[in-house]
Coordinates of C-alpha atoms in Angstrom, one line a residue:
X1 CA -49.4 -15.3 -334.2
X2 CA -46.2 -13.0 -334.1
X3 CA -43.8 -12.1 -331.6
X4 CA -44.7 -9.4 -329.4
X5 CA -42.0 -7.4 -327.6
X6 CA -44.7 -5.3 -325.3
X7 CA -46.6 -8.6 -324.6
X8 CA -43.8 -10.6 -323.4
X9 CA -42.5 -7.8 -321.1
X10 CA -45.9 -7.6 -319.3
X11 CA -45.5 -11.4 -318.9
X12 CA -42.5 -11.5 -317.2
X13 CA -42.4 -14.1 -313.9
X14 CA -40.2 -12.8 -311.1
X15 CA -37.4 -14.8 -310.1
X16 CA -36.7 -16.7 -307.2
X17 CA -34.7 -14.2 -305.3
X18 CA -36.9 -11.6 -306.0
X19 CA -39.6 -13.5 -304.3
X20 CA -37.5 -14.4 -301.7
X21 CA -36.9 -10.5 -301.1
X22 CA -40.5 -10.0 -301.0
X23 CA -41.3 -12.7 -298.4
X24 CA -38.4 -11.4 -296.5
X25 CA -40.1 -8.0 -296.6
X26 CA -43.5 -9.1 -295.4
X27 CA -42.5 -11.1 -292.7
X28 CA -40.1 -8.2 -291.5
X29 CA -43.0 -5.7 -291.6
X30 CA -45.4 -7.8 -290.0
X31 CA -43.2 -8.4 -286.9
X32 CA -42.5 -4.8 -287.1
X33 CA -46.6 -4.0 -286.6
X34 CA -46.5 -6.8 -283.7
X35 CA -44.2 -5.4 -281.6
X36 CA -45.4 -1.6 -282.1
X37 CA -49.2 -3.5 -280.8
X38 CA -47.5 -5.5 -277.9
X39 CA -45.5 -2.1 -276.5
X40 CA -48.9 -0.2 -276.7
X41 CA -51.0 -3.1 -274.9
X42 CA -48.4 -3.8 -272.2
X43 CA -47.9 -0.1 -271.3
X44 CA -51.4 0.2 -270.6
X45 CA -51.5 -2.3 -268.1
X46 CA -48.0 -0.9 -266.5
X47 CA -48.5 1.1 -263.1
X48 CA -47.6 4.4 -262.9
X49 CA -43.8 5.1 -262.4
X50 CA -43.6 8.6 -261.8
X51 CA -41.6 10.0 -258.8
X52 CA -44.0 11.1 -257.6
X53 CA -46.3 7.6 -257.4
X54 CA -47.5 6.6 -253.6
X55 CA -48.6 3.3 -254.4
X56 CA -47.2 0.8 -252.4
X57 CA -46.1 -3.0 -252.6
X58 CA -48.9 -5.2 -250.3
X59 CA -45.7 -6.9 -248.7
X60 CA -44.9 -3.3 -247.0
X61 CA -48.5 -2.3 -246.0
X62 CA -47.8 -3.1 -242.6
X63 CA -44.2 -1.6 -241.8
X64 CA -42.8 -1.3 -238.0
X65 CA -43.0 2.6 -236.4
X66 CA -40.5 4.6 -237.7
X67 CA -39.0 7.4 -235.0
X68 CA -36.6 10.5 -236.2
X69 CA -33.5 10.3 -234.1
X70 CA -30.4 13.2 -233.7
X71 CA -26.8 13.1 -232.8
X72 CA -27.9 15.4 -229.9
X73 CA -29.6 14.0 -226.3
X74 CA -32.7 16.3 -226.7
X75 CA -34.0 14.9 -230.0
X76 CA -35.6 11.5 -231.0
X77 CA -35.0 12.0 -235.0
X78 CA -33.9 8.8 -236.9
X79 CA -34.6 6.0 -234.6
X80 CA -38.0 4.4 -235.0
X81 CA -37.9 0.8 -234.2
X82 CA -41.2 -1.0 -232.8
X83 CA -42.0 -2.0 -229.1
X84 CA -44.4 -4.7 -230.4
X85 CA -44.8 -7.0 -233.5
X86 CA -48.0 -5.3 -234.4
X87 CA -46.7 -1.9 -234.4
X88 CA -46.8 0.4 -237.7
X89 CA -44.3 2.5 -238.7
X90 CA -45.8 6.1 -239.3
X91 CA -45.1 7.0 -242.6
X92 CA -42.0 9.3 -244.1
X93 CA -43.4 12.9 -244.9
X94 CA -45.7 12.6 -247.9
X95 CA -45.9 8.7 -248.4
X96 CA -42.1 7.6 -246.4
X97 CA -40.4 9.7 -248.9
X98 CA -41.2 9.2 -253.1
X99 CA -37.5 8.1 -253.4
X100 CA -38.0 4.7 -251.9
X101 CA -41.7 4.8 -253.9
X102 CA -40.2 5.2 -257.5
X103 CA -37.5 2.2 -256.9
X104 CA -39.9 -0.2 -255.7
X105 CA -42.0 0.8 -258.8
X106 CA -38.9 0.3 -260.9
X107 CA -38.3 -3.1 -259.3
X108 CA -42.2 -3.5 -259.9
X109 CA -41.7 -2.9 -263.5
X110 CA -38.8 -5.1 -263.4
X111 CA -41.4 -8.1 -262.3
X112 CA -43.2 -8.0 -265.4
X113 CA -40.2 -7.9 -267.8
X114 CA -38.5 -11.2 -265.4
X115 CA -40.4 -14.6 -264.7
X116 CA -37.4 -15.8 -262.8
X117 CA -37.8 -13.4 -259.7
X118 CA -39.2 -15.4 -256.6
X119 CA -39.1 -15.0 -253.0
X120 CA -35.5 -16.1 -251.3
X121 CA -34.1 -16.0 -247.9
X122 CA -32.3 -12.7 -246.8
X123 CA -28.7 -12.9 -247.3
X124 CA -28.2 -10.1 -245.2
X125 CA -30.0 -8.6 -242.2
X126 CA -30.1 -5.3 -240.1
X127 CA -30.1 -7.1 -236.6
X128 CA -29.8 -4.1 -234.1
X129 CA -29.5 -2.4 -232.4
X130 CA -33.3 -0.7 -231.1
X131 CA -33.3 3.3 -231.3
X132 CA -29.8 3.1 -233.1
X133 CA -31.0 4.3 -236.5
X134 CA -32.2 0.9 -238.0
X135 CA -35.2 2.0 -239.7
X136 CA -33.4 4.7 -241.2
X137 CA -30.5 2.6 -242.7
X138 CA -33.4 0.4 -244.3
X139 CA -35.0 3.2 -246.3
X140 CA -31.9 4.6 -247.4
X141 CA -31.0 1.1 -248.5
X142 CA -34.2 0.7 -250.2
X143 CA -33.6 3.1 -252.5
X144 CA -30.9 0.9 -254.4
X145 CA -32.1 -0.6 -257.4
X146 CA -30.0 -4.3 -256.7
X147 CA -31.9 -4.6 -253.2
X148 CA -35.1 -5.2 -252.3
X149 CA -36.0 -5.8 -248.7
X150 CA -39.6 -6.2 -246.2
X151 CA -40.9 -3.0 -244.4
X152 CA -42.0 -4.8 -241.5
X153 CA -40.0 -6.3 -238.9
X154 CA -40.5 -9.9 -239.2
X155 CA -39.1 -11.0 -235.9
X156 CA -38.7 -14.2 -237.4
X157 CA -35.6 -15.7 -234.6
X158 CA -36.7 -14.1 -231.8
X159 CA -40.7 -14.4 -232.2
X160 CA -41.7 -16.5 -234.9
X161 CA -39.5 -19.1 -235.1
X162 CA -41.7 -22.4 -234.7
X163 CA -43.4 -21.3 -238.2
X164 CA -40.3 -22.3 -240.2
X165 CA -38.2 -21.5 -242.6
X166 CA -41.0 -21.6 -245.4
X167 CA -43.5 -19.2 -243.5
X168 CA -40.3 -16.6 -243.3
X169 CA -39.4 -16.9 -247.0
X170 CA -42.9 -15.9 -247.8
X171 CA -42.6 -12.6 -245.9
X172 CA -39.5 -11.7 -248.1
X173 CA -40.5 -9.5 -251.6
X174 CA -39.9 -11.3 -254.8
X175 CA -36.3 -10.4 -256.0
X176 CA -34.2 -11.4 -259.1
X177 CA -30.6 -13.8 -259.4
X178 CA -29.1 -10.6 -259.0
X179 CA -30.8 -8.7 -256.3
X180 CA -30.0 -8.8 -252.5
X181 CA -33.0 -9.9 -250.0
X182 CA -32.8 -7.9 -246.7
X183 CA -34.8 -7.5 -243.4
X184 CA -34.3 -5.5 -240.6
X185 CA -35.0 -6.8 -236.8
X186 CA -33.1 -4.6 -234.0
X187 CA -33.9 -7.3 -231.0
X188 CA -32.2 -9.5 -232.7
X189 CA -28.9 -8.5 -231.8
X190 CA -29.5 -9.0 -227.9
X191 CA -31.9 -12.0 -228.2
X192 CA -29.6 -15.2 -227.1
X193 CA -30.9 -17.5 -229.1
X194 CA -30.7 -15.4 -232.8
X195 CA -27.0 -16.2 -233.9
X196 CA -27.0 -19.9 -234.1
X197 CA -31.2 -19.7 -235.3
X198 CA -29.3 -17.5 -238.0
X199 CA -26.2 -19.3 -238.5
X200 CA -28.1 -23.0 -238.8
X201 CA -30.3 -21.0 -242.0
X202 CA -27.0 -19.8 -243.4
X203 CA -23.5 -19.3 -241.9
X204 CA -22.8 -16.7 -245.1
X205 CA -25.4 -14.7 -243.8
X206 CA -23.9 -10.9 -244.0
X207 CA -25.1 -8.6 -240.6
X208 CA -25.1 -5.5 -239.9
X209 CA -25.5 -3.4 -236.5
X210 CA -26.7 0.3 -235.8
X211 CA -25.0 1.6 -233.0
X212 CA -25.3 5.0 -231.0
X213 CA -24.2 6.1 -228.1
X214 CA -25.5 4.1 -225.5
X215 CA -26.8 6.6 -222.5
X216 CA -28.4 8.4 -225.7
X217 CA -30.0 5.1 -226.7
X218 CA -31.1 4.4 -223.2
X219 CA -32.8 8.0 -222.7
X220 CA -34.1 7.5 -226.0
X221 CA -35.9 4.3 -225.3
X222 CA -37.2 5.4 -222.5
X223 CA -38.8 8.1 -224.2
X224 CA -40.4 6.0 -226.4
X225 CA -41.4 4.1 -223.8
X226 CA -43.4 7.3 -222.1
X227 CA -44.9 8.5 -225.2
X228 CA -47.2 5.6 -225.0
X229 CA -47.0 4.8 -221.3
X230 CA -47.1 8.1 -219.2
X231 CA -47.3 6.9 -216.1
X232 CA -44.1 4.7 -216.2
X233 CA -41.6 5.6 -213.2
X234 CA -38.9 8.1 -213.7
X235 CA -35.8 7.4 -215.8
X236 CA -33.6 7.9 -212.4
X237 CA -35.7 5.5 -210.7
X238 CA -35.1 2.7 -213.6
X239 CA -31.7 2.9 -214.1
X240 CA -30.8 1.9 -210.4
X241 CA -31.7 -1.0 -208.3
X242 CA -30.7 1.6 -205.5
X243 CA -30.6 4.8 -206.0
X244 CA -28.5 5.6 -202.9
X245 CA -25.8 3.1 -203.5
X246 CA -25.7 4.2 -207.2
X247 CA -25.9 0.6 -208.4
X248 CA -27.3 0.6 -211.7
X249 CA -29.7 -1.9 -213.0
X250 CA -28.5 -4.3 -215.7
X251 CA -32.2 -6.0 -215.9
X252 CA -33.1 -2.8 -217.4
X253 CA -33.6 -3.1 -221.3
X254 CA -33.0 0.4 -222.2
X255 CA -29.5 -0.5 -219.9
X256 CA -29.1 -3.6 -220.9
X257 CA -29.3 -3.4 -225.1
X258 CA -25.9 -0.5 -224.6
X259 CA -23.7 -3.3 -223.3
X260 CA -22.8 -4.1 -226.9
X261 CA -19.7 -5.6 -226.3
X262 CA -21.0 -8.4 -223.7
X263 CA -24.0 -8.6 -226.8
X264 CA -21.4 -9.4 -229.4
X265 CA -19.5 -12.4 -228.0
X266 CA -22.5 -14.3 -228.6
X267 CA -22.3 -13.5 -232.0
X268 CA -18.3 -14.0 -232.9
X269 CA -19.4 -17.4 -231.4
X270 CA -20.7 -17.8 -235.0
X271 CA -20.0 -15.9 -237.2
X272 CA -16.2 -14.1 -238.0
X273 CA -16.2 -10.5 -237.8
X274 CA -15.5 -9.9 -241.2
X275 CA -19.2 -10.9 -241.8
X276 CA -20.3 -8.3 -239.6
X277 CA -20.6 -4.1 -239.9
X278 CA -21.3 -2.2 -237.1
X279 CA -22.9 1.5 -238.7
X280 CA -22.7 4.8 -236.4
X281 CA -25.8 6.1 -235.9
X282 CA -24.2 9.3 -234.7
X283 CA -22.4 9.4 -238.7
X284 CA -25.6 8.0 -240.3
X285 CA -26.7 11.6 -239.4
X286 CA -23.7 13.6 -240.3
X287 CA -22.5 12.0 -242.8
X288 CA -25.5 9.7 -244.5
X289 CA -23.6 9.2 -247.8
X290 CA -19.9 8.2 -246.5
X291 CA -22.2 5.5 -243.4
X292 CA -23.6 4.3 -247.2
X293 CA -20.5 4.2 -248.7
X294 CA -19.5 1.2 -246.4
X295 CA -22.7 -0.5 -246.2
X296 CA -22.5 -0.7 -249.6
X297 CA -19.2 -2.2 -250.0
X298 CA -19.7 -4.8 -247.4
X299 CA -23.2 -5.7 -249.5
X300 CA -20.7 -6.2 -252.5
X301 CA -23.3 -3.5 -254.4
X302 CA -22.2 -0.6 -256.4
X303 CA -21.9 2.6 -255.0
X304 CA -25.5 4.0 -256.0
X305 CA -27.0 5.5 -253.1
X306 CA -24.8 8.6 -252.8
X307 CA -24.5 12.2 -251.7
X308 CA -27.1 12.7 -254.5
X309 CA -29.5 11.5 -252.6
X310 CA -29.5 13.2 -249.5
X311 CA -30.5 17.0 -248.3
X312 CA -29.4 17.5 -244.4
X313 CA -32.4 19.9 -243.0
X314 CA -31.1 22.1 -240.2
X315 CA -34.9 22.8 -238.7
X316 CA -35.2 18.8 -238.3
X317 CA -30.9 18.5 -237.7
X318 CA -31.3 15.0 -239.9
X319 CA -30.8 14.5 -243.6
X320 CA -33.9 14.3 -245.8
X321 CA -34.0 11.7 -248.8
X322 CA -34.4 14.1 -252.6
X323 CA -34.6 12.7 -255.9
X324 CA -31.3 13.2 -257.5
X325 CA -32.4 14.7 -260.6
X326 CA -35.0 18.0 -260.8
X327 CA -36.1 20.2 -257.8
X328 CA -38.2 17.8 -256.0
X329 CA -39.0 19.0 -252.9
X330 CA -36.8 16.6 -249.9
X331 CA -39.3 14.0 -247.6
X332 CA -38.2 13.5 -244.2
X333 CA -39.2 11.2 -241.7
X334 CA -42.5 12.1 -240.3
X335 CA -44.0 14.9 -238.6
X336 CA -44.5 13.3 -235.2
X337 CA -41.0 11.8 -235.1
X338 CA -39.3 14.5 -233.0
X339 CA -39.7 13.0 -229.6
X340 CA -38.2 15.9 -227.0
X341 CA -36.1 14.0 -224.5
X342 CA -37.2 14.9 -220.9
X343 CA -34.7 16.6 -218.9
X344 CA -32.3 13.5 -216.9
X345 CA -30.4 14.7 -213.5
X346 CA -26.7 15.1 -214.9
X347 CA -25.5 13.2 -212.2
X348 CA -27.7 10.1 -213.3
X349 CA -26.1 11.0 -217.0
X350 CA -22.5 11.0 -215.9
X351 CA -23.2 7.3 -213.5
X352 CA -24.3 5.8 -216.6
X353 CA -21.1 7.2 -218.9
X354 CA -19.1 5.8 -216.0
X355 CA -20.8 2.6 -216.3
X356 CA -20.8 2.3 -219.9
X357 CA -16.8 3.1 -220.6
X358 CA -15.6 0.0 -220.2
X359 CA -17.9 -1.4 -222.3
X360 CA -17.0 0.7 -225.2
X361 CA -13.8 0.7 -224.8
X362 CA -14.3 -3.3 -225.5
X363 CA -16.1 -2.7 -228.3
X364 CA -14.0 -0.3 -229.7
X365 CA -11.4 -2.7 -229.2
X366 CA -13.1 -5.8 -230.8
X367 CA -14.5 -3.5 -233.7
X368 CA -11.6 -2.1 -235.1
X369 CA -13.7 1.5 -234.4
X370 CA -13.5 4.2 -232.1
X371 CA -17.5 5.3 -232.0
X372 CA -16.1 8.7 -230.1
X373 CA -19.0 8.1 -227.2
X374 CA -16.7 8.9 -224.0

């Protein structure tokens, strides 16, 4: 048989590295057309992380009341702490503000994409003080991506602390290596036994305090009080264990919680004051980015929650949280939030400012900060 040219070439066996290519190629291709499947399955099964979601975590289903609070004496706008460990908070306007939604759906999201999140202790908590602006410096904090923290007041040291440790860990929302775990508790700071309960768990424990004015505060209580007790005695008639003598009564919570200064030994007893930040409620009003600023800082977080984020609505005379980017309209705290202060005798007004000044003017002076309340 002769030589055939044609019939050779048509025989021809590839070599090694061309097969080698090929396998290459295949296996490249077929990964390629795995992945391209897995991203389709697993966005099916992701929840919806629009801005505008209202789903909700089940760990914040129940969430203390929330109350609006102003710098003013006539308005009840941004403080909303609870009288009772059942209470609810009432919701922002249109599901406590999408803001706070869309980061707990981000940090949602994150959940599926980490296996190493579990629930931790908080390394910081919000421990005061009642209508100072707590519940407002939790949702603004909530909206940073590095920090999740539980709605509800858990009460843990002051209320629950036979059930351990382990029963108050798995209150706390799953969070990552890199995230912060917070709570919020505004009895706390008066409650004698909280600082070593809190110091035995962990002496790095970071704490911050929400302080107002306190004959503002006290006025503000009270009103809280009245909205769901009507026939409670007069204001006048509680602050003085006799009215004619002009003593006031220091028994009196909505008295007693404004002594900060007498509050705050116990603490220093503890813990150094570098590991404490005392927040104006008065400028987490006016100036909601720059109180942020600092509570940021002292977190060790980066500067997210900013400016951006906040719209100040004169009608309501508090700041409303906005999406930074687009023209979402702003949510404010609820609706029913704007408790009108009943009218206190002046004189009663300027007893309690006489009582109060020297208390502030200790605080001041252990603080480093001049709160401008006299």
């Amino acid at each position: 048989m002769e030589y055939s040219p044609i019939l050779h070439n048509l025989h021809v066996v590839p070599s090694p590295h061309v097969k080698n290519k090929l396998f290459v190629f295949c296996i490249m291709l077929s990964l390629w057309v795995y992945m391209i499947y897995c991203c389709v399955g697993y966005c099916s099964t992701v929840p919806n992380l629009t801005y505008g979601s209202i789903k909700r975590h089940a760990h914040d289903a129940e969430v203390d009341r929330q109350g609006s609070a102003s710098a003013g004496a006539s308005r009840d706008l941004l403080n909303n702490e609870n009288e009772g460990v059942d209470s609810r908070a009432e919701e922002w306007e249109e599901s406590r503000g999408e803001a706070t939604d869309n980061n707990n759906n981000n940090n949602a999201m994150s959940g599926f994409l980490n296996e190493s999140e579990s629930k931790r202790l908080p390394q910081a908590i919000i421990i005061g003080v009642k209508k100072g602006g707590t519940r407002a410096l939790l949702e603004f904090l909530r909206l940073h991506p590095d920090i999740r923290a539980v709605g509800a007041e858990p009460h843990f040291f002051d209320r629950n602390y036979d059930k351990g440790l382990d029963w108050y860990r798995e209150l706390m929302p799953k969070s990552s290596e890199g995230q912060l775990t917070m709570e919020k508790t505004p009895s706390y700071y008066v409650t004698k036994e909280v600082p070593a309960r809190i110091y035995t768990m962990s002496k790095d424990t970071k704490l911050i305090v929400v302080v107002r004015d306190p004959v503002t505060r006290a006025i503000s209580d009270y009103t809280q009080t009245r909205s769901k007790k009507p026939d409670i005695p007069s204001f006048e008639s509680l602050t003085f264990k006799n009215t004619s003598a002009g003593l006031i009564d220091t028994t009196w919570s909505a008295v007693q919680i404004g002594m900060y200064a007498k509050h705050l030994e116990r603490w220093l007893q503890y813990f150094p004051m570098d590991q404490l930040l005392f927040v104006s409620g008065e400028r987490l009003i006016s100036d909601p980015a720059g109180e942020m600023a600092r509570v940021q800082d002292f977190l060790g977080l980066r500067r997210v929650v900013t400016e951006k984020y906040f719209h100040f609505n004169p009608t309501k005379g508090f700041p409303c949280l906005k999406r930074p980017e687009g023209n979402s309209k702003p949510h404010c705290l609820g609706k029913t939030k704007g408790r009108t202060h009943p009218s206190i005798d002046p004189e009663v007004v300027q007893t309690l400012r006489d009582f109060y000044k020297p208390f502030n003017r200790k605080f001041y002076h252990m603080t480093g900060q001049d709160f401008g309340w006299d």
